Amino acid sequence: MLKEELRELVKSNLKIEDDNKDLLIDDVIQEAMNYCNLHELPEQLEPFIRRKVKTIIDYEVENGSNNVFDVKSIKEGDTSITYNTDEISKETIYGLSDRDKKALQQFRRIRK
């Protein structure tokens, strides 16, 4: 399935009518293609791409997209900042987590 077709399928399933999330969807598709070493993704990966995009959209609604750090807590007396290093962090939301890689593993191909 071509990248453009997959993008349109994800947009229709998420009921996204404008072009605001096209770049986000394309980035997720490209990251999955890079990890799987594929030139085109099979249609069976649409649910994965859709869930990943929905997770990013929900994260940005809750936390905004301009956060530099995933701060868990800030203490001002004697200055202490704790960063979110749990399973749900900015890196695992935008990148591929271990769970994402496990889901993509069956589609992964060896580079030639």
PDB file of C-alpha atoms in Angstrom:
ATOM      1  CA  MET A   1       0.000   0.000   0.000  1.00  0.00           C
ATOM      2  CA  LEU A   2       1.359   3.386  -0.927  1.00  0.00           C
ATOM      3  CA  LYS A   3       2.157   5.946   1.742  1.00  0.00           C
ATOM      4  CA  GLU A   4      -0.525   8.345   0.476  1.00  0.00           C
ATOM      5  CA  GLU A   5      -3.215   5.632   0.479  1.00  0.00           C
ATOM      6  CA  LEU A   6      -2.300   4.596   4.015  1.00  0.00           C
ATOM      7  CA  ARG A   7      -2.378   8.238   5.162  1.00  0.00           C
ATOM      8  CA  GLU A   8      -5.860   8.716   3.713  1.00  0.00           C
ATOM      9  CA  LEU A   9      -7.087   5.473   5.295  1.00  0.00           C
ATOM     10  CA  VAL A  10      -5.769   6.536   8.727  1.00  0.00           C
ATOM     11  CA  LYS A  11      -7.322  10.000   8.332  1.00  0.00           C
ATOM     12  CA  SER A  12     -10.693   8.552   7.381  1.00  0.00           C
ATOM     13  CA  ASN A  13     -10.659   6.066  10.277  1.00  0.00           C
ATOM     14  CA  LEU A  14      -9.698   8.798  12.762  1.00  0.00           C
ATOM     15  CA  LYS A  15     -12.209  11.175  11.145  1.00  0.00           C
ATOM     16  CA  ILE A  16      -9.555  13.806  10.423  1.00  0.00           C
ATOM     17  CA  GLU A  17     -10.900  16.050   7.690  1.00  0.00           C
ATOM     18  CA  ASP A  18      -8.154  18.656   7.289  1.00  0.00           C
ATOM     19  CA  ASP A  19      -4.468  18.391   6.380  1.00  0.00           C
ATOM     20  CA  ASN A  20      -3.106  19.454   9.791  1.00  0.00           C
ATOM     21  CA  LYS A  21      -2.025  15.945  10.801  1.00  0.00           C
ATOM     22  CA  ASP A  22      -0.659  14.803   7.421  1.00  0.00           C
ATOM     23  CA  LEU A  23       2.951  15.397   8.429  1.00  0.00           C
ATOM     24  CA  LEU A  24       2.468  13.538  11.718  1.00  0.00           C
ATOM     25  CA  ILE A  25       0.877  10.569   9.947  1.00  0.00           C
ATOM     26  CA  ASP A  26       3.615  10.563   7.291  1.00  0.00           C
ATOM     27  CA  ASP A  27       6.289  10.618  10.017  1.00  0.00           C
ATOM     28  CA  VAL A  28       4.761   7.608  11.791  1.00  0.00           C
ATOM     29  CA  ILE A  29       4.433   5.744   8.491  1.00  0.00           C
ATOM     30  CA  GLN A  30       8.051   6.557   7.573  1.00  0.00           C
ATOM     31  CA  GLU A  31       9.336   5.450  10.957  1.00  0.00           C
ATOM     32  CA  ALA A  32       7.504   2.134  10.618  1.00  0.00           C
ATOM     33  CA  MET A  33       8.829   1.720   7.057  1.00  0.00           C
ATOM     34  CA  ASN A  34      12.384   2.426   8.224  1.00  0.00           C
ATOM     35  CA  TYR A  35      12.145  -0.010  11.130  1.00  0.00           C
ATOM     36  CA  CYS A  36      10.621  -2.744   8.953  1.00  0.00           C
ATOM     37  CA  ASN A  37      13.009  -2.066   6.025  1.00  0.00           C
ATOM     38  CA  LEU A  38      10.071  -1.804   3.599  1.00  0.00           C
ATOM     39  CA  HIS A  39       9.330   0.507   0.673  1.00  0.00           C
ATOM     40  CA  GLU A  40       5.565   0.128   1.104  1.00  0.00           C
ATOM     41  CA  LEU A  41       3.611  -0.932   4.164  1.00  0.00           C
ATOM     42  CA  PRO A  42       0.983  -3.665   4.058  1.00  0.00           C
ATOM     43  CA  GLU A  43      -2.598  -2.649   4.768  1.00  0.00           C
ATOM     44  CA  GLN A  44      -2.496  -4.835   7.908  1.00  0.00           C
ATOM     45  CA  LEU A  45      -0.340  -2.160   9.555  1.00  0.00           C
ATOM     46  CA  GLU A  46      -3.082   0.466   9.359  1.00  0.00           C
ATOM     47  CA  PRO A  47      -4.397  -0.308  12.888  1.00  0.00           C
ATOM     48  CA  PHE A  48      -0.877   0.115  14.313  1.00  0.00           C
ATOM     49  CA  ILE A  49      -0.337   3.428  12.483  1.00  0.00           C
ATOM     50  CA  ARG A  50      -3.828   4.646  13.484  1.00  0.00           C
ATOM     51  CA  ARG A  51      -3.302   3.818  17.189  1.00  0.00           C
ATOM     52  CA  LYS A  52       0.155   5.416  17.197  1.00  0.00           C
ATOM     53  CA  VAL A  53      -1.156   8.622  15.587  1.00  0.00           C
ATOM     54  CA  LYS A  54      -4.116   8.707  18.005  1.00  0.00           C
ATOM     55  CA  THR A  55      -1.725   8.288  20.952  1.00  0.00           C
ATOM     56  CA  ILE A  56       0.410  11.212  19.741  1.00  0.00           C
ATOM     57  CA  ILE A  57      -2.657  13.404  19.153  1.00  0.00           C
ATOM     58  CA  ASP A  58      -4.007  12.608  22.640  1.00  0.00           C
ATOM     59  CA  TYR A  59      -0.574  13.281  24.193  1.00  0.00           C
ATOM     60  CA  GLU A  60      -0.330  16.657  22.457  1.00  0.00           C
ATOM     61  CA  VAL A  61      -3.841  17.624  23.572  1.00  0.00           C
ATOM     62  CA  GLU A  62      -2.962  16.793  27.179  1.00  0.00           C
ATOM     63  CA  ASN A  63       0.644  18.039  27.338  1.00  0.00           C
ATOM     64  CA  GLY A  64       1.080  20.314  24.338  1.00  0.00           C
ATOM     65  CA  SER A  65       3.593  19.782  21.556  1.00  0.00           C
ATOM     66  CA  ASN A  66       6.170  22.341  22.683  1.00  0.00           C
ATOM     67  CA  ASN A  67       7.335  20.612  25.870  1.00  0.00           C
ATOM     68  CA  VAL A  68      11.083  20.235  25.841  1.00  0.00           C
ATOM     69  CA  PHE A  69      11.245  17.760  28.706  1.00  0.00           C
ATOM     70  CA  ASP A  70       8.893  15.227  30.173  1.00  0.00           C
ATOM     71  CA  VAL A  71       8.966  16.655  33.701  1.00  0.00           C
ATOM     72  CA  LYS A  72       7.304  14.560  36.373  1.00  0.00           C
ATOM     73  CA  SER A  73       7.792  16.933  39.306  1.00  0.00           C
ATOM     74  CA  ILE A  74       9.620  20.139  40.258  1.00  0.00           C
ATOM     75  CA  LYS A  75      10.655  21.048  43.793  1.00  0.00           C
ATOM     76  CA  GLU A  76      11.884  24.604  44.248  1.00  0.00           C
ATOM     77  CA  GLY A  77      13.413  24.468  47.738  1.00  0.00           C
ATOM     78  CA  ASP A  78      16.939  23.107  47.091  1.00  0.00           C
ATOM     79  CA  THR A  79      15.922  22.729  43.415  1.00  0.00           C
ATOM     80  CA  SER A  80      14.960  19.213  42.429  1.00  0.00           C
ATOM     81  CA  ILE A  81      13.527  18.239  39.041  1.00  0.00           C
ATOM     82  CA  THR A  82      12.304  14.702  38.371  1.00  0.00           C
ATOM     83  CA  TYR A  83      11.868  13.581  34.782  1.00  0.00           C
ATOM     84  CA  ASN A  84       9.352  11.026  33.582  1.00  0.00           C
ATOM     85  CA  THR A  85      11.273   7.868  32.831  1.00  0.00           C
ATOM     86  CA  ASP A  86       8.294   5.520  33.019  1.00  0.00           C
ATOM     87  CA  GLU A  87       6.921   3.613  30.038  1.00  0.00           C
ATOM     88  CA  ILE A  88       4.884   6.673  29.048  1.00  0.00           C
ATOM     89  CA  SER A  89       7.368   9.395  28.175  1.00  0.00           C
ATOM     90  CA  LYS A  90       7.725  11.771  25.269  1.00  0.00           C
ATOM     91  CA  GLU A  91      10.306   9.493  23.662  1.00  0.00           C
ATOM     92  CA  THR A  92       8.042   6.435  23.716  1.00  0.00           C
ATOM     93  CA  ILE A  93       5.064   8.472  22.498  1.00  0.00           C
ATOM     94  CA  TYR A  94       6.829   9.977  19.466  1.00  0.00           C
ATOM     95  CA  GLY A  95       9.329   7.194  18.819  1.00  0.00           C
ATOM     96  CA  LEU A  96       8.988   3.446  18.663  1.00  0.00           C
ATOM     97  CA  SER A  97       8.710   1.853  22.079  1.00  0.00           C
ATOM     98  CA  ASP A  98       9.615  -1.775  22.769  1.00  0.00           C
ATOM     99  CA  ARG A  99       5.923  -2.619  22.523  1.00  0.00           C
ATOM    100  CA  ASP A 100       5.709  -0.908  19.116  1.00  0.00           C
ATOM    101  CA  LYS A 101       8.783  -2.764  17.865  1.00  0.00           C
ATOM    102  CA  LYS A 102       7.279  -6.053  19.009  1.00  0.00           C
ATOM    103  CA  ALA A 103       4.102  -5.286  17.024  1.00  0.00           C
ATOM    104  CA  LEU A 104       6.148  -4.417  13.921  1.00  0.00           C
ATOM    105  CA  GLN A 105       8.502  -7.393  14.229  1.00  0.00           C
ATOM    106  CA  GLN A 106       6.369  -9.729  12.103  1.00  0.00           C
ATOM    107  CA  PHE A 107       6.528  -7.263   9.181  1.00  0.00           C
ATOM    108  CA  ARG A 108      10.250  -6.595   9.447  1.00  0.00           C
ATOM    109  CA  ARG A 109      12.505  -7.573   6.539  1.00  0.00           C
ATOM    110  CA  ILE A 110      16.253  -8.023   6.350  1.00  0.00           C
ATOM    111  CA  ARG A 111      18.117  -5.371   4.363  1.00  0.00           C
ATOM    112  CA  LYS A 112      19.642  -6.445   1.100  1.00  0.00           C
TER     113      LYS A 112
END
